[in-house]
PDB file of C-alpha atoms in Angstrom:
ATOM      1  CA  UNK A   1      -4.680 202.003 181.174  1.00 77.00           C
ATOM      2  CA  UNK A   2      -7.723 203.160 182.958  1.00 84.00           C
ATOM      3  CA  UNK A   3      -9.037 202.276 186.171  1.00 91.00           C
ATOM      4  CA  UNK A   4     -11.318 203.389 189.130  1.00 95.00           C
ATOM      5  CA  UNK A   5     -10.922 203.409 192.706  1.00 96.00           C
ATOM      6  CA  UNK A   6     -13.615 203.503 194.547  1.00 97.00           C
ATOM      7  CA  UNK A   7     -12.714 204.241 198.667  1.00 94.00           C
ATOM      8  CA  UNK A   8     -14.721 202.120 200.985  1.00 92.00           C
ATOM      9  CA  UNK A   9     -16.135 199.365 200.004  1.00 94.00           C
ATOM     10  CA  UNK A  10     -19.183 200.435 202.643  1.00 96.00           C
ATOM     11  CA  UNK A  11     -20.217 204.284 203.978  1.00 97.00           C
ATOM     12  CA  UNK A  12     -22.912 204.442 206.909  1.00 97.00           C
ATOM     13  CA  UNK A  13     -24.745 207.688 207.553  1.00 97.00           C
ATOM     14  CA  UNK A  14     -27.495 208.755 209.706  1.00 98.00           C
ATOM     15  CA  UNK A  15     -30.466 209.969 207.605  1.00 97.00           C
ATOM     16  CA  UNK A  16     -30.312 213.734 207.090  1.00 97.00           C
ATOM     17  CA  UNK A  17     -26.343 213.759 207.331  1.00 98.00           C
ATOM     18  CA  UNK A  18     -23.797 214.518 204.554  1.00 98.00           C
ATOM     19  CA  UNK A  19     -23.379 211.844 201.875  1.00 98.00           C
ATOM     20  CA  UNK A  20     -19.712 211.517 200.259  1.00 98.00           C
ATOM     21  CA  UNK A  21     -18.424 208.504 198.039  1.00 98.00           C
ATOM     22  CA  UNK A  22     -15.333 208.718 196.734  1.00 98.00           C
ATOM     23  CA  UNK A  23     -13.706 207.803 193.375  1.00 97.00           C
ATOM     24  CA  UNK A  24     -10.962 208.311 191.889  1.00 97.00           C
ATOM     25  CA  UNK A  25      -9.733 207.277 188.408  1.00 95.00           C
ATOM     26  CA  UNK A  26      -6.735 207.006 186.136  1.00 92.00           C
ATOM     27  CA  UNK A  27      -7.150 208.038 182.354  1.00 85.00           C
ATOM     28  CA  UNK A  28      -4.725 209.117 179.573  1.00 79.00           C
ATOM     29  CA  UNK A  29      -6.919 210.785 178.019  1.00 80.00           C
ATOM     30  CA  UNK A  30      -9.755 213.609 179.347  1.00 80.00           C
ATOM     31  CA  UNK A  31     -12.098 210.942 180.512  1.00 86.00           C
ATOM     32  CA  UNK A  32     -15.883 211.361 180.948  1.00 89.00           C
ATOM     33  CA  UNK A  33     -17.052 210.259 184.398  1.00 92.00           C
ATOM     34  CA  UNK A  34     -20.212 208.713 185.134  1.00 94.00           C
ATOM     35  CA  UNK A  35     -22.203 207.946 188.997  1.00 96.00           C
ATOM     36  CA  UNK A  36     -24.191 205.043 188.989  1.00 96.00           C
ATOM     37  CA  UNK A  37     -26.895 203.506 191.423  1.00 96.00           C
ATOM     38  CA  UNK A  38     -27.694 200.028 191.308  1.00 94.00           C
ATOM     39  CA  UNK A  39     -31.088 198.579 193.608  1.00 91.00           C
ATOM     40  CA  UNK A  40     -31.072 195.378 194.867  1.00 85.00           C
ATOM     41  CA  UNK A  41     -31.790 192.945 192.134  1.00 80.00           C
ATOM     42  CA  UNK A  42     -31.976 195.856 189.574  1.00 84.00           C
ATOM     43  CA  UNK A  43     -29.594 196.841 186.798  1.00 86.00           C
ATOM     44  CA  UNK A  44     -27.732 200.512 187.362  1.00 92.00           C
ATOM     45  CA  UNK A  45     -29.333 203.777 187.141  1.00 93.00           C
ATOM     46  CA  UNK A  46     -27.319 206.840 185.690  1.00 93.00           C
ATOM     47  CA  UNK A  47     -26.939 209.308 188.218  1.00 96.00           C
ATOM     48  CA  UNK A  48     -24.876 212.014 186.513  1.00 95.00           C
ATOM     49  CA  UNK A  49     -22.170 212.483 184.113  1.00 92.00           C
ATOM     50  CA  UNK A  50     -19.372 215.135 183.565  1.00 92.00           C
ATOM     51  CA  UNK A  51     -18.132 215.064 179.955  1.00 87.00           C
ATOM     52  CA  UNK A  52     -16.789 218.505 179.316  1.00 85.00           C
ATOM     53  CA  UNK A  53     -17.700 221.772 180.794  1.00 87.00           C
ATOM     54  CA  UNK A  54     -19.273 222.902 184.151  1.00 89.00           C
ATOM     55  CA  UNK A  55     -17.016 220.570 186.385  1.00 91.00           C
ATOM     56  CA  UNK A  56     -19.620 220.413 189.206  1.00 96.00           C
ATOM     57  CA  UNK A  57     -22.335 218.432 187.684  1.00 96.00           C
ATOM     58  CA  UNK A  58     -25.811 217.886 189.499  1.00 96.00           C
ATOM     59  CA  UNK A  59     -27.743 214.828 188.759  1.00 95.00           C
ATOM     60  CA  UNK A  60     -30.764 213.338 190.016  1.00 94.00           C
ATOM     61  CA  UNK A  61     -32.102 212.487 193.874  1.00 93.00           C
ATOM     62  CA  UNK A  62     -30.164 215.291 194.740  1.00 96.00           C
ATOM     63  CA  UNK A  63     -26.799 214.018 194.048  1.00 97.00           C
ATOM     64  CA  UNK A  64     -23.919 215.946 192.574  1.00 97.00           C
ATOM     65  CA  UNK A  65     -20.080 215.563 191.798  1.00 97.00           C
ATOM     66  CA  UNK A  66     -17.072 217.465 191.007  1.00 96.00           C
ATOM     67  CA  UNK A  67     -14.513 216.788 188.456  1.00 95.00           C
ATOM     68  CA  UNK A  68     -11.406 217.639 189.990  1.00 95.00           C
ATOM     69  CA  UNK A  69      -8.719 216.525 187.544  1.00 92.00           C
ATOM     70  CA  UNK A  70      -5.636 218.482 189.682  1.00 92.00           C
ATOM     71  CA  UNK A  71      -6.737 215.367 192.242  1.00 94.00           C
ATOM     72  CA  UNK A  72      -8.123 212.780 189.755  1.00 94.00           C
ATOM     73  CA  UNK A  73     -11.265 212.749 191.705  1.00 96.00           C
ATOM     74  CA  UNK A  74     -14.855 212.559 191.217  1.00 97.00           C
ATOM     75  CA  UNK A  75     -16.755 212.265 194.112  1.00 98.00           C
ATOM     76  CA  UNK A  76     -20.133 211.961 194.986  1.00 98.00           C
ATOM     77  CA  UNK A  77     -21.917 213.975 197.256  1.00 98.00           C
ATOM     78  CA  UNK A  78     -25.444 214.619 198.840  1.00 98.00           C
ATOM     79  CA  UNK A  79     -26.075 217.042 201.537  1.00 97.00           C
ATOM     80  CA  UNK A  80     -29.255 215.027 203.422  1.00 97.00           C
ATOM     81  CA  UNK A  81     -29.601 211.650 203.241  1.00 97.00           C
ATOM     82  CA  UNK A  82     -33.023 209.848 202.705  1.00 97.00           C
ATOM     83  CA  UNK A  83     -33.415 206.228 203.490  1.00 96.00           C
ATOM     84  CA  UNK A  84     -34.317 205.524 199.970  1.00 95.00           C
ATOM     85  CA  UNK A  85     -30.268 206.756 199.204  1.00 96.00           C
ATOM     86  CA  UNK A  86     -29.164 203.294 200.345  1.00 96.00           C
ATOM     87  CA  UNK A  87     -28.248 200.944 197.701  1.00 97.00           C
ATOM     88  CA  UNK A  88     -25.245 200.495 196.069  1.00 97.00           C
ATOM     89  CA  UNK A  89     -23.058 202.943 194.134  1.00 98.00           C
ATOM     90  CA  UNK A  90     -20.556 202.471 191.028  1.00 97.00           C
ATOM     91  CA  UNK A  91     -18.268 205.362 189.731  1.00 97.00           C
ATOM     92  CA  UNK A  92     -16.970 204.745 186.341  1.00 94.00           C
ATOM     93  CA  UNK A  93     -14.696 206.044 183.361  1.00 92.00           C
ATOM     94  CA  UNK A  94     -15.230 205.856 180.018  1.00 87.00           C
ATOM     95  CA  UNK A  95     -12.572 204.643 177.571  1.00 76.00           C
ATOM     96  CA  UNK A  96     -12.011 204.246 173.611  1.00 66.00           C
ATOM     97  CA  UNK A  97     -11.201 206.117 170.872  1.00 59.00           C
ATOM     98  CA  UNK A  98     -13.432 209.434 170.959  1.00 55.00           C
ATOM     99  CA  UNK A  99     -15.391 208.040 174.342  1.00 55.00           C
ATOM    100  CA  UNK A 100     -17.376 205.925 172.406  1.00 58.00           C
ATOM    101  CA  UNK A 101     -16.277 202.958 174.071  1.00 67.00           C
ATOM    102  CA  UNK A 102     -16.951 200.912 176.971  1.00 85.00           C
ATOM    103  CA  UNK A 103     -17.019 201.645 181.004  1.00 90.00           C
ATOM    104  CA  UNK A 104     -14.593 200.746 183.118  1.00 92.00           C
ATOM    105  CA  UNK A 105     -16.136 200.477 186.301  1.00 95.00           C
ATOM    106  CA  UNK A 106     -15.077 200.853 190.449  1.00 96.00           C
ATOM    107  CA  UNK A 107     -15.823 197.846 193.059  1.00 95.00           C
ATOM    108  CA  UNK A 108     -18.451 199.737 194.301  1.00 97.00           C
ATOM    109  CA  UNK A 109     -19.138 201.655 197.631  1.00 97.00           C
ATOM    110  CA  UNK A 110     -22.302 200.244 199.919  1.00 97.00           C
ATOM    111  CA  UNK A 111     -24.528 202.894 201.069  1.00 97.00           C
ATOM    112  CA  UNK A 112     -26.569 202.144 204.657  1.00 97.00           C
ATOM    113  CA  UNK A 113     -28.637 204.735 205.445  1.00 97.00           C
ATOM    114  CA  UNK A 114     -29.069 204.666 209.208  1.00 97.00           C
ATOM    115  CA  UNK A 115     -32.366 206.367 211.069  1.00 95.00           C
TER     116      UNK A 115
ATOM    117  CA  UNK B   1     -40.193 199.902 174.502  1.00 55.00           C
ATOM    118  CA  UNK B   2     -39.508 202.006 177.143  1.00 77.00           C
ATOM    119  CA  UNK B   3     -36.213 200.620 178.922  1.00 92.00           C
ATOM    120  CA  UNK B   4     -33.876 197.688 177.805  1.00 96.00           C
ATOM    121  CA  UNK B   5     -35.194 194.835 178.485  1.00 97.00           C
ATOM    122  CA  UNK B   6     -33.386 191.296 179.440  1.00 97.00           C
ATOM    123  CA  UNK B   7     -34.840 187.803 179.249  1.00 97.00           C
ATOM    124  CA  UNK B   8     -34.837 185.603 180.916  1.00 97.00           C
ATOM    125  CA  UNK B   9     -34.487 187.185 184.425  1.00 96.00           C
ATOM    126  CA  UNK B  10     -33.684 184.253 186.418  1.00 97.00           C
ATOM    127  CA  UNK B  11     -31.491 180.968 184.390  1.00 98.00           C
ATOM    128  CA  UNK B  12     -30.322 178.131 186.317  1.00 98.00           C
ATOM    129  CA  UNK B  13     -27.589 176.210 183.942  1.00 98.00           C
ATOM    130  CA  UNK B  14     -26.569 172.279 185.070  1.00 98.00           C
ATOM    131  CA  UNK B  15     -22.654 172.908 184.075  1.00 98.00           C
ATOM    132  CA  UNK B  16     -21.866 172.172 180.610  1.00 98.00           C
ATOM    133  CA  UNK B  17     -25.206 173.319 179.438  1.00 98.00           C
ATOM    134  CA  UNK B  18     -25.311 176.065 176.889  1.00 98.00           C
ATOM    135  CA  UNK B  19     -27.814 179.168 177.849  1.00 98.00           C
ATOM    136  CA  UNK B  20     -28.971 182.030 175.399  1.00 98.00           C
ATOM    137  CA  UNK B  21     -29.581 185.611 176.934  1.00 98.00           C
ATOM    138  CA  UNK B  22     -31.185 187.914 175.015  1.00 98.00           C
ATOM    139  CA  UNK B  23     -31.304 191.590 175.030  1.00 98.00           C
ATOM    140  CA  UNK B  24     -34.207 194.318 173.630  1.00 98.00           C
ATOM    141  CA  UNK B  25     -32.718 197.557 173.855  1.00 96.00           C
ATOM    142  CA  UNK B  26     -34.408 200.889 173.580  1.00 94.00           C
ATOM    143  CA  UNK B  27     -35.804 201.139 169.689  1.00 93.00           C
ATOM    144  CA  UNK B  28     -33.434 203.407 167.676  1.00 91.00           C
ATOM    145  CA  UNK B  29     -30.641 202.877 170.198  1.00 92.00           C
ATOM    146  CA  UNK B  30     -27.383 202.438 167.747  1.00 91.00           C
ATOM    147  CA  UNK B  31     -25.094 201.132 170.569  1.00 93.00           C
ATOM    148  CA  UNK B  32     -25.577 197.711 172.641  1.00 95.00           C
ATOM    149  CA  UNK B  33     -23.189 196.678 175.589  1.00 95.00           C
ATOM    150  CA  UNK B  34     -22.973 193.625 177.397  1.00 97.00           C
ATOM    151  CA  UNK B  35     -21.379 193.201 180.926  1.00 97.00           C
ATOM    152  CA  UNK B  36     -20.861 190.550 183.734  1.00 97.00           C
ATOM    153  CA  UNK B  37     -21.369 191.474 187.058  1.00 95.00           C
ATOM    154  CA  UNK B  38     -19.887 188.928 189.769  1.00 95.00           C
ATOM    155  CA  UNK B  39     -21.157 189.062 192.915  1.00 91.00           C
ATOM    156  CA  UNK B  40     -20.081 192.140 195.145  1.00 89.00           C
ATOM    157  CA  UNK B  41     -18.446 193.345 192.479  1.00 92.00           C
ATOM    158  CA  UNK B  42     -18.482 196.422 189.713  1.00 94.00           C
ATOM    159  CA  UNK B  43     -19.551 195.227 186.121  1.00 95.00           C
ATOM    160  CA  UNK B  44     -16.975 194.411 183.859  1.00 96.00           C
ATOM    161  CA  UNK B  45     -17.067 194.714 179.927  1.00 94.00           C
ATOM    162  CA  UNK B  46     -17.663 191.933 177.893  1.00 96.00           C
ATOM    163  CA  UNK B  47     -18.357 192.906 174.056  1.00 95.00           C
ATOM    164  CA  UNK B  48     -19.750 196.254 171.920  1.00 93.00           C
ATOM    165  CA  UNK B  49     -21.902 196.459 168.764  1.00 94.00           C
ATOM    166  CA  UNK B  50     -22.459 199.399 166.636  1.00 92.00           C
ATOM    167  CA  UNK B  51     -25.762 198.713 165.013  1.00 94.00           C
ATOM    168  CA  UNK B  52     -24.979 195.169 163.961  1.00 95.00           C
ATOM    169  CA  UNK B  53     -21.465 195.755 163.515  1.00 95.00           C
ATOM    170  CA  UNK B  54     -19.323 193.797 166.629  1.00 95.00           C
ATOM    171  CA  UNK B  55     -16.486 196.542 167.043  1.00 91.00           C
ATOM    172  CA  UNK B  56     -15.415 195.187 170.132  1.00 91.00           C
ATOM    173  CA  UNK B  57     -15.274 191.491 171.940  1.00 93.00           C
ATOM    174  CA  UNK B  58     -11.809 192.104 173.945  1.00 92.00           C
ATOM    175  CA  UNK B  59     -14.232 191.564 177.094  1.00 94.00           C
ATOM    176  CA  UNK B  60     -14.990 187.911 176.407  1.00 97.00           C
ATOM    177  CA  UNK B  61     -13.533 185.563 178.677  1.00 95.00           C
ATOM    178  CA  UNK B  62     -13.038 182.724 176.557  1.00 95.00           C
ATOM    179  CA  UNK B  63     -14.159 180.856 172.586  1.00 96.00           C
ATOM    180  CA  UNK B  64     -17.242 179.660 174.986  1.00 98.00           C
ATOM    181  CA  UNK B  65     -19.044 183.193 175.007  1.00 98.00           C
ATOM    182  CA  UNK B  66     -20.548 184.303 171.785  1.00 97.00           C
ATOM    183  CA  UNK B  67     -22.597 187.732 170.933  1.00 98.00           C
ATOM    184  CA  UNK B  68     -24.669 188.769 167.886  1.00 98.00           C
ATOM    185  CA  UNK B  69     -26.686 191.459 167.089  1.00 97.00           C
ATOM    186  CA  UNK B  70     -28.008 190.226 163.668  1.00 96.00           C
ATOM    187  CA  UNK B  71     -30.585 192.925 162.592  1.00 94.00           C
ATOM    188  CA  UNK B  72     -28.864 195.494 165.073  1.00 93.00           C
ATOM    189  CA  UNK B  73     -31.586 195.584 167.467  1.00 95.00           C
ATOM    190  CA  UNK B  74     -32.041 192.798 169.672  1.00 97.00           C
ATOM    191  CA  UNK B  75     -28.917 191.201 170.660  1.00 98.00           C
ATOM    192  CA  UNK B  76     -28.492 186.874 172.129  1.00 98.00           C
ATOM    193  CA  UNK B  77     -25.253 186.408 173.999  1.00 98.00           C
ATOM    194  CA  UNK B  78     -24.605 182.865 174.009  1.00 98.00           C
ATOM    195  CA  UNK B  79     -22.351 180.620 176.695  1.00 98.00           C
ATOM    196  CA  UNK B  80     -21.265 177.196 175.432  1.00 98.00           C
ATOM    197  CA  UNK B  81     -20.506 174.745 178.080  1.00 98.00           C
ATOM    198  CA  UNK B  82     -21.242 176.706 180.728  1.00 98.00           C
ATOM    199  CA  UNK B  83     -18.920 176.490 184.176  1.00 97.00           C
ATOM    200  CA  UNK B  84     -19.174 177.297 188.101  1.00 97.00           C
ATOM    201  CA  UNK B  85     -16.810 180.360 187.099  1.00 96.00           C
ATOM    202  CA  UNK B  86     -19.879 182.195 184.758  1.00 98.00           C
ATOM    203  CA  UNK B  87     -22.237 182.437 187.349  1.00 98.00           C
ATOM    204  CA  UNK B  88     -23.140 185.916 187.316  1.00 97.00           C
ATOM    205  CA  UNK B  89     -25.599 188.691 186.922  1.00 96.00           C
ATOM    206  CA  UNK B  90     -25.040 189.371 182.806  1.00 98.00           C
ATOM    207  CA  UNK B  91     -26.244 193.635 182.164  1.00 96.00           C
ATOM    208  CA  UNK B  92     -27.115 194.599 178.376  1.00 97.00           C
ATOM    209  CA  UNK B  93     -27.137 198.388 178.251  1.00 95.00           C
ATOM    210  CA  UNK B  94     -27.811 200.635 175.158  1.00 94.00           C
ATOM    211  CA  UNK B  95     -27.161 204.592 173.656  1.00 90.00           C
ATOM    212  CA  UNK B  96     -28.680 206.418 171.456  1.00 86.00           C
ATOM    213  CA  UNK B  97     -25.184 207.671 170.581  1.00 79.00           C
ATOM    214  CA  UNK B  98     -21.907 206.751 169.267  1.00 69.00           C
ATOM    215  CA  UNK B  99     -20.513 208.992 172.180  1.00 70.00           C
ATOM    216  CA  UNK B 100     -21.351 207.378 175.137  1.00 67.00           C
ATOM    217  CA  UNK B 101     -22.995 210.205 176.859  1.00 72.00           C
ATOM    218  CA  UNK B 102     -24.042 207.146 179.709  1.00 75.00           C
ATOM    219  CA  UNK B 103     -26.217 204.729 178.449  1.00 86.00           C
ATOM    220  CA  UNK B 104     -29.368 202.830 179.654  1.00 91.00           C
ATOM    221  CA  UNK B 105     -28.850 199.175 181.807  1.00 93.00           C
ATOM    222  CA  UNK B 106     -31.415 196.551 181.807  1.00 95.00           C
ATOM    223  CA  UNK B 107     -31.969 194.756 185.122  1.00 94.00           C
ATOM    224  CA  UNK B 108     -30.150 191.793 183.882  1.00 95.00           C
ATOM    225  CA  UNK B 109     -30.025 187.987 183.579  1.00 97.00           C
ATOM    226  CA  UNK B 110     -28.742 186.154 186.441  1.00 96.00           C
ATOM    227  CA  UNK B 111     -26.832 183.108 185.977  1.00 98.00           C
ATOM    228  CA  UNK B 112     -26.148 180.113 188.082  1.00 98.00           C
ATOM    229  CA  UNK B 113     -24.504 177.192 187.355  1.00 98.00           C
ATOM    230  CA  UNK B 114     -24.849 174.149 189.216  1.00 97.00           C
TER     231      UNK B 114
END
């Protein structure tokens, strides 16, 4: 079956340091990875997606990832932090015949965003 | 319209009440997801329509939650008898499609059941 793991359930940075979230998953099956950011009292917000391909995948705000499927990783990475990064973010794998099923999503990783 | 859109935003339930959340997703959008979202935690799947077509409802927690898309656009997902345990944030998200290429969330319904 597929799952997520998200590690750290919180990550603190000062602003203008290194942002890393980490996920890894467990698939059967080439998965396609997705980053998303969720705002308080807002639904989530696609940040990027690797489906096939490029395995380092840019996205918006900044943010990019790397498929690293040796490691079952996917993490998420911005070199500077702004305040407006914090919120909270969700790595997820997608599942079903031909990836045209649902999400199956981490707990979630925190973001503060010190200044 | 331009996002998916959710209504009502806010629904307080007395427990055993039955609530209706409805669901506009982006016109022309073929796929419609709904998820639950407990507090401090990552959504979690609750049913998938293909147009109008219900192709998957292994997310549903129990006979008391109910989804139709009748038209395959706007989607109600239904709670009968509604308990402490549903209180949640409920997403509807939609794709252009069939692959889910990562689709589009509305900002939700949340629940509460007193």
């Amino acid at each position: 079956a597929q799952s997520v793991t998200q590690l750290g359930s919180h990550v603190s940075v000062s602003e203008g340091a290194l942002v890393l979230l980490r996920c890894n998953y467990s698939s059967s099956v080439p998965p396609y990875l997705f980053w998303y950011v969720q705002y308080p009292n807002q639904g989530l917000q696609l940040l990027l997606k690797y489906t096939t391909g490029a395995t380092l995948v840019k996205g918006i705000n900044g943010f990019e990832a790397e498929f690293k499927k040796s490691e079952t990783s996917f993490h998420l990475t911005k070199p500077s932090a702004h305040m407006s990064d914090a919120a909270e973010y969700f790595c997820a794998v997608s599942v079903g015949s031909g990836n045209t099923g649902k999400l199956i999503f981490g707990q979630g990783t925190t973001l503060q965003v010190k200044p | 319209g331009a996002g998916v859109s959710q209504s009502p935003r806010y629904k307080v339930a007395k427990r055993g009440q039955d609530v209706a959340l409805r669901c506009d997703p982006i016109s022309g959008h073929v796929s419609l997801f709904w998820y639950q979202q407990a507090l401090g935690q990552g959504p979690e799947f609750l049913t998938y329509f293909q147009n109008e077509a219900q192709l998957d409802k292994s997310g549903l927690p129990s006979d008391r939650f109910f989804a139709e898309r009748p038209e395959g656009s706007v989607s109600t997902l239904k709670i009968q008898r509604t308990q402490q345990e549903d209180s949640a944030v409920y997403l509807c998200a939609s794709s252009l499609s069939r692959v889910n290429y990562g689709y589009t969330f509305g900002s939700g319904t949340r629940l509460t059941v007193v």
